[in-house]
mmCIF file of C-alpha atoms in Angstrom:
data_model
loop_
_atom_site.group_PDB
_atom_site.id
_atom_site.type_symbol
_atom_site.label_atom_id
_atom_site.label_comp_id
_atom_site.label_asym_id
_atom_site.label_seq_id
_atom_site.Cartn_x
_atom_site.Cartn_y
_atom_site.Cartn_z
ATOM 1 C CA UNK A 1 21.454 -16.523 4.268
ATOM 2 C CA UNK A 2 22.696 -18.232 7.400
ATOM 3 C CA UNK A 3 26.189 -16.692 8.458
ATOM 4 C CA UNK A 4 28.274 -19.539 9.386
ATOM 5 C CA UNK A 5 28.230 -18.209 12.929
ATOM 6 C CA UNK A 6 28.237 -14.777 12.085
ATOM 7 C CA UNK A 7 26.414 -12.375 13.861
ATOM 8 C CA UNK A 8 22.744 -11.030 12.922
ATOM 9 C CA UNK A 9 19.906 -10.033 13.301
ATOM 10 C CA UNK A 10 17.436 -12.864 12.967
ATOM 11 C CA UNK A 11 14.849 -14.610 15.337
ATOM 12 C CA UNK A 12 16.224 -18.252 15.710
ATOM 13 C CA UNK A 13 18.784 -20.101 13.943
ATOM 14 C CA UNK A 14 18.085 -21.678 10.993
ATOM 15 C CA UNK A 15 20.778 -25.017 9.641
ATOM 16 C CA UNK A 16 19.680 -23.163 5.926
ATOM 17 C CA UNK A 17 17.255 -22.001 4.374
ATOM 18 C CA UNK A 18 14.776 -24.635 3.175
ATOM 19 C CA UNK A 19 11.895 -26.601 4.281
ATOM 20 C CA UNK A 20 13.915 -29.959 3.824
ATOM 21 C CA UNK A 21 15.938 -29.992 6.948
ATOM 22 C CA UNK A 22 15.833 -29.933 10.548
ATOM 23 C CA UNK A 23 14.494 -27.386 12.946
ATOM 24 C CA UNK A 24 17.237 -25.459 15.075
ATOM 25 C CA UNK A 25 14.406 -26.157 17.646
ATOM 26 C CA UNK A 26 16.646 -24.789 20.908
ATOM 27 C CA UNK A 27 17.282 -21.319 19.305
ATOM 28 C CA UNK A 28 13.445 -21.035 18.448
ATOM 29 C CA UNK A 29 12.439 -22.501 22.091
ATOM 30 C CA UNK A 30 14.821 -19.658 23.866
ATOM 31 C CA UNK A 31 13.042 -16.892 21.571
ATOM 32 C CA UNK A 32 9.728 -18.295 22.396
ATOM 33 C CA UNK A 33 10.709 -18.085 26.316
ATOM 34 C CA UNK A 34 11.314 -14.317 25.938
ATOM 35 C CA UNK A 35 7.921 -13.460 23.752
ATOM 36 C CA UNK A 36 5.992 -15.251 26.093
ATOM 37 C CA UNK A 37 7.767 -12.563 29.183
ATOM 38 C CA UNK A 38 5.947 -10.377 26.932
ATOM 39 C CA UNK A 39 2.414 -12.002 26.658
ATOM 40 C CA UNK A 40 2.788 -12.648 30.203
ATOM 41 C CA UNK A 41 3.030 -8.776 31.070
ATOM 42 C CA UNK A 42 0.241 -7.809 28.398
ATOM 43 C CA UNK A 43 -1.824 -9.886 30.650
ATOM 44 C CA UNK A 44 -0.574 -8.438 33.698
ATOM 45 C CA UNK A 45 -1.360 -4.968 32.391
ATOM 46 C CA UNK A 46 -5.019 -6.368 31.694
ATOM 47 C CA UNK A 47 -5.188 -7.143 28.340
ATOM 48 C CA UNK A 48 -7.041 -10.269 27.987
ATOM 49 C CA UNK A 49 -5.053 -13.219 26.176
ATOM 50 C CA UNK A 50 -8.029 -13.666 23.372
ATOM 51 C CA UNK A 51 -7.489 -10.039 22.455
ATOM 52 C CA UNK A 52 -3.836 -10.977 21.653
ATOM 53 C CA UNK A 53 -2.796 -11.327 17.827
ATOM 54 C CA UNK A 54 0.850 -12.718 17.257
ATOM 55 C CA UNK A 55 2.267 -12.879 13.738
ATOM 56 C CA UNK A 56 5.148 -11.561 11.566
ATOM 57 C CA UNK A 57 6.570 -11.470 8.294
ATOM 58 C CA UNK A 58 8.942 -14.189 6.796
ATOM 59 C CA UNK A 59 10.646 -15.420 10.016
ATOM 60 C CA UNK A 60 8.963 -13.682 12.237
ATOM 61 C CA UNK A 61 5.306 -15.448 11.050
ATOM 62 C CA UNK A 62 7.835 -18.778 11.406
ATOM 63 C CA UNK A 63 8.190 -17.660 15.189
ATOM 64 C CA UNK A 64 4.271 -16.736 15.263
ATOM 65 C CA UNK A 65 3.260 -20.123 14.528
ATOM 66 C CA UNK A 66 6.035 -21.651 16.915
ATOM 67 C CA UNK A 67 4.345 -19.566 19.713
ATOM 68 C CA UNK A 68 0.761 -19.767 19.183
ATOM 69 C CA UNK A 69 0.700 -23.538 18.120
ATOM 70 C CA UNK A 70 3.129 -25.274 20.826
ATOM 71 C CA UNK A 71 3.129 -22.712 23.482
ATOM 72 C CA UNK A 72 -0.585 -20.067 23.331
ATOM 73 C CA UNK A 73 -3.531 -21.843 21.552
ATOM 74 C CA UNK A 74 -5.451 -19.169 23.386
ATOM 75 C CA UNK A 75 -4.439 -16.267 21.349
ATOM 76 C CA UNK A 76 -6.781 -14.361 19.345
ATOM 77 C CA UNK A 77 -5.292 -15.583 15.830
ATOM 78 C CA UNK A 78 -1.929 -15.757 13.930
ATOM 79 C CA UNK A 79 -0.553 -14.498 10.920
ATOM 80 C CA UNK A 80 2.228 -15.525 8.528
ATOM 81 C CA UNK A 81 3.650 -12.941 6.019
ATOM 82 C CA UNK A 82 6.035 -14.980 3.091
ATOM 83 C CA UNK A 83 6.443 -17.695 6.008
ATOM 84 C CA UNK A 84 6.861 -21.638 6.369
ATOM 85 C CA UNK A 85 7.464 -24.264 8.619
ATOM 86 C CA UNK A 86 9.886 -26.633 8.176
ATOM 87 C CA UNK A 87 8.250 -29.982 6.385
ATOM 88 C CA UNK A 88 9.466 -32.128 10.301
ATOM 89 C CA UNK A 89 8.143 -29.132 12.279
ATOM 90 C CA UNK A 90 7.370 -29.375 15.921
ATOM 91 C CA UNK A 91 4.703 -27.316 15.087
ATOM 92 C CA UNK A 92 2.872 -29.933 13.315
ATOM 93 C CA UNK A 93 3.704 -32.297 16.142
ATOM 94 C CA UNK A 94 2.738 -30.470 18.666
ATOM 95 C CA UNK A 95 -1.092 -29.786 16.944
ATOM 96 C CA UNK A 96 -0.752 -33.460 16.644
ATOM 97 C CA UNK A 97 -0.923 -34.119 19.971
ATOM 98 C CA UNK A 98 -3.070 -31.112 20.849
ATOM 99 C CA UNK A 99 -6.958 -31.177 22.072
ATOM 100 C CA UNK A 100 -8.934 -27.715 22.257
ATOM 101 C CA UNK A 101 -8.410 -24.466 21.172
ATOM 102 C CA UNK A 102 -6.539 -23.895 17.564
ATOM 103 C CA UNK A 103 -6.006 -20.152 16.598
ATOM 104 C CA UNK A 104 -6.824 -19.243 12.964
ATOM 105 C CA UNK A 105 -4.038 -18.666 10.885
ATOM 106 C CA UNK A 106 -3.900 -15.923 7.839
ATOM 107 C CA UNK A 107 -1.110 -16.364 5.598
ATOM 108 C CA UNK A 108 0.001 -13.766 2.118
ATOM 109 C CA UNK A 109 2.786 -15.255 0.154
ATOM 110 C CA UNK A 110 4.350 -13.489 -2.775
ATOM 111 C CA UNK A 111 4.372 -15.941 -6.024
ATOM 112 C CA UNK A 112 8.032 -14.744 -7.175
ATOM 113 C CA UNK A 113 9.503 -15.213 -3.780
ATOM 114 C CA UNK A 114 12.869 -16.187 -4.572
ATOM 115 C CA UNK A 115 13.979 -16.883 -0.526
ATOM 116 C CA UNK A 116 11.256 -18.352 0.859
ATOM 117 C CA UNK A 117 8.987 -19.850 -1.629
ATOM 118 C CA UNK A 118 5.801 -19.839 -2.205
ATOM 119 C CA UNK A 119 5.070 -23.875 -2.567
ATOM 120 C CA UNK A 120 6.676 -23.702 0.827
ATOM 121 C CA UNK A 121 4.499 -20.831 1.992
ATOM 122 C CA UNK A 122 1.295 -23.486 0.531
ATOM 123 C CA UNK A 123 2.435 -26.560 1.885
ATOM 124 C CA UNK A 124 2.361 -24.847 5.326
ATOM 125 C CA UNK A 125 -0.462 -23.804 5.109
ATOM 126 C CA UNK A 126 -2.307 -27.100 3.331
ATOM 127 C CA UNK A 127 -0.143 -29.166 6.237
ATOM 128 C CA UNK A 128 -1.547 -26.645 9.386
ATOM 129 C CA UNK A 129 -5.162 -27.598 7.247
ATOM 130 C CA UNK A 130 -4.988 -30.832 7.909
ATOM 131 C CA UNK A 131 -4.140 -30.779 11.276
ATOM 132 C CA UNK A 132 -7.613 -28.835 12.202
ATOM 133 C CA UNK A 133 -6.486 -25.401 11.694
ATOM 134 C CA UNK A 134 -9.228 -22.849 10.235
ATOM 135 C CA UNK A 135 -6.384 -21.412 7.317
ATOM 136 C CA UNK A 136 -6.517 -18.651 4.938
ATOM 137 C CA UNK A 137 -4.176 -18.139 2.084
ATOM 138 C CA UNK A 138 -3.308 -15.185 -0.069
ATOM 139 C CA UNK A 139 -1.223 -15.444 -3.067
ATOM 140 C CA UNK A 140 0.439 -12.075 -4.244
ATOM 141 C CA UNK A 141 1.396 -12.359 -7.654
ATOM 142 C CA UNK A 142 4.601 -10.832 -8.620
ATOM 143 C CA UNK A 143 5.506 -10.018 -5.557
ATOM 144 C CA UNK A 144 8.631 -11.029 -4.113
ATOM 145 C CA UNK A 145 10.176 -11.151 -0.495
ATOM 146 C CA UNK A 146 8.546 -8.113 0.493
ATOM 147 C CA UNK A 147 5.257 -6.422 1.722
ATOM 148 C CA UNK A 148 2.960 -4.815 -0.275
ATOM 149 C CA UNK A 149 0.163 -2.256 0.351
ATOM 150 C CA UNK A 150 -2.445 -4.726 -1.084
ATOM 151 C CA UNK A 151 -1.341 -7.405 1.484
ATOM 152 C CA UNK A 152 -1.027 -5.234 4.813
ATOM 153 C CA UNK A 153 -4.357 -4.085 3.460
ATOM 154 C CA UNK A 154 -6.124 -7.104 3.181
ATOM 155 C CA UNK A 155 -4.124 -8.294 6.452
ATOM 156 C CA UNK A 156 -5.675 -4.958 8.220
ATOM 157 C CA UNK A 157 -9.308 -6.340 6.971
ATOM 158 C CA UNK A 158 -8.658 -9.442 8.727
ATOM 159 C CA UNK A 159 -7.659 -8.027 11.781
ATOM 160 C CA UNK A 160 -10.572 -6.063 12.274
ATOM 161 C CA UNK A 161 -12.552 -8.977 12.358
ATOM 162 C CA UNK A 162 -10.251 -11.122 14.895
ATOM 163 C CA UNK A 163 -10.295 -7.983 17.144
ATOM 164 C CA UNK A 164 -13.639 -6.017 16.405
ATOM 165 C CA UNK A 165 -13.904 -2.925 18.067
ATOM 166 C CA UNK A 166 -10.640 -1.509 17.814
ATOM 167 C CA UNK A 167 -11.233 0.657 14.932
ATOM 168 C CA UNK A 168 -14.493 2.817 16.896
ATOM 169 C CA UNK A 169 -12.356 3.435 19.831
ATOM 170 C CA UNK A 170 -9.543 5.049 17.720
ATOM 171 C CA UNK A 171 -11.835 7.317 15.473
#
């Protein structure tokens, strides 16, 4: 829940928690300054920026999407773990506007998420859809705002294919 101003924990500010209201857009922007310090010095190192997977789980997926979408359409892919955008997202504007390169996006949402729910979880992903992005969508029945091995499982699977390779080198 938000805090009132309290201190926590938590990626960006949010005004509540719902899809229905505005975007605390300059608390996700100053986030997405400091991940993108770290993309930069991934690339530095050598690793190239279509090997790069960003994604996370409930707000974390949220920031994902903010990153790939407005700021690195170059990325490998994203994923979205019991995530959504807000229904006014800059997201959405910002694919809008955009010409080339749209990262896939693989999304798992829980059916008896109780925070973040899942028609907000779908609507995300039917509105990135419709703006041109290559979507896939797993429902988790009974699960609520968690993980679950089945997910992280089937989110492994996916990986693999975004990134083939990795698994030979580690074995």
């Amino acid at each position: 829940m938000p805090l009132k101003g309290g201190i926590s924990n938590v990626w960006f500010d949010r005004f509540k928690i719902s899809n229905d209201c505005p975007e605390h857009l300059e608390s996700i922007d100053v986030m997405c300054q400091v991940l993108t310090d770290l993309i930069d010095d991934e690339v530095k190192s050598g690793i190239k920026k279509n090997r790069i997977l960003l994604g996370g789980f409930s707000m974390g997926g949220c920031m994902a999407m903010h990153l790939a979408y407005r700021n690195h359409p170059d990325v490998a892919a994203v994923f979205a773990l019991s995530s959504f955008l807000n229904k006014t997202s800059a997201v959405y504007q910002a694919l809008q506007k955009g010409d080339g390169a749209i990262p896939e996006l693989f999304q798992c949402h829980g059916t008896a998420d109780e925070l973040v729910l899942h028609s907000w979880g779908e609507e995300t992903n039917s509105m990135l859809k419709s703006l041109g992005v290559s979507t896939k969508f797993h429902s988790f029945p009974g699960l609520y705002h968690e993980l679950s091995k089945a997910e992280l499982e089937k989110l492994k699977s996916w990986i693999l294919t975004k990134l083939p390779g990795e698994l030979e080198r580690q074995t």
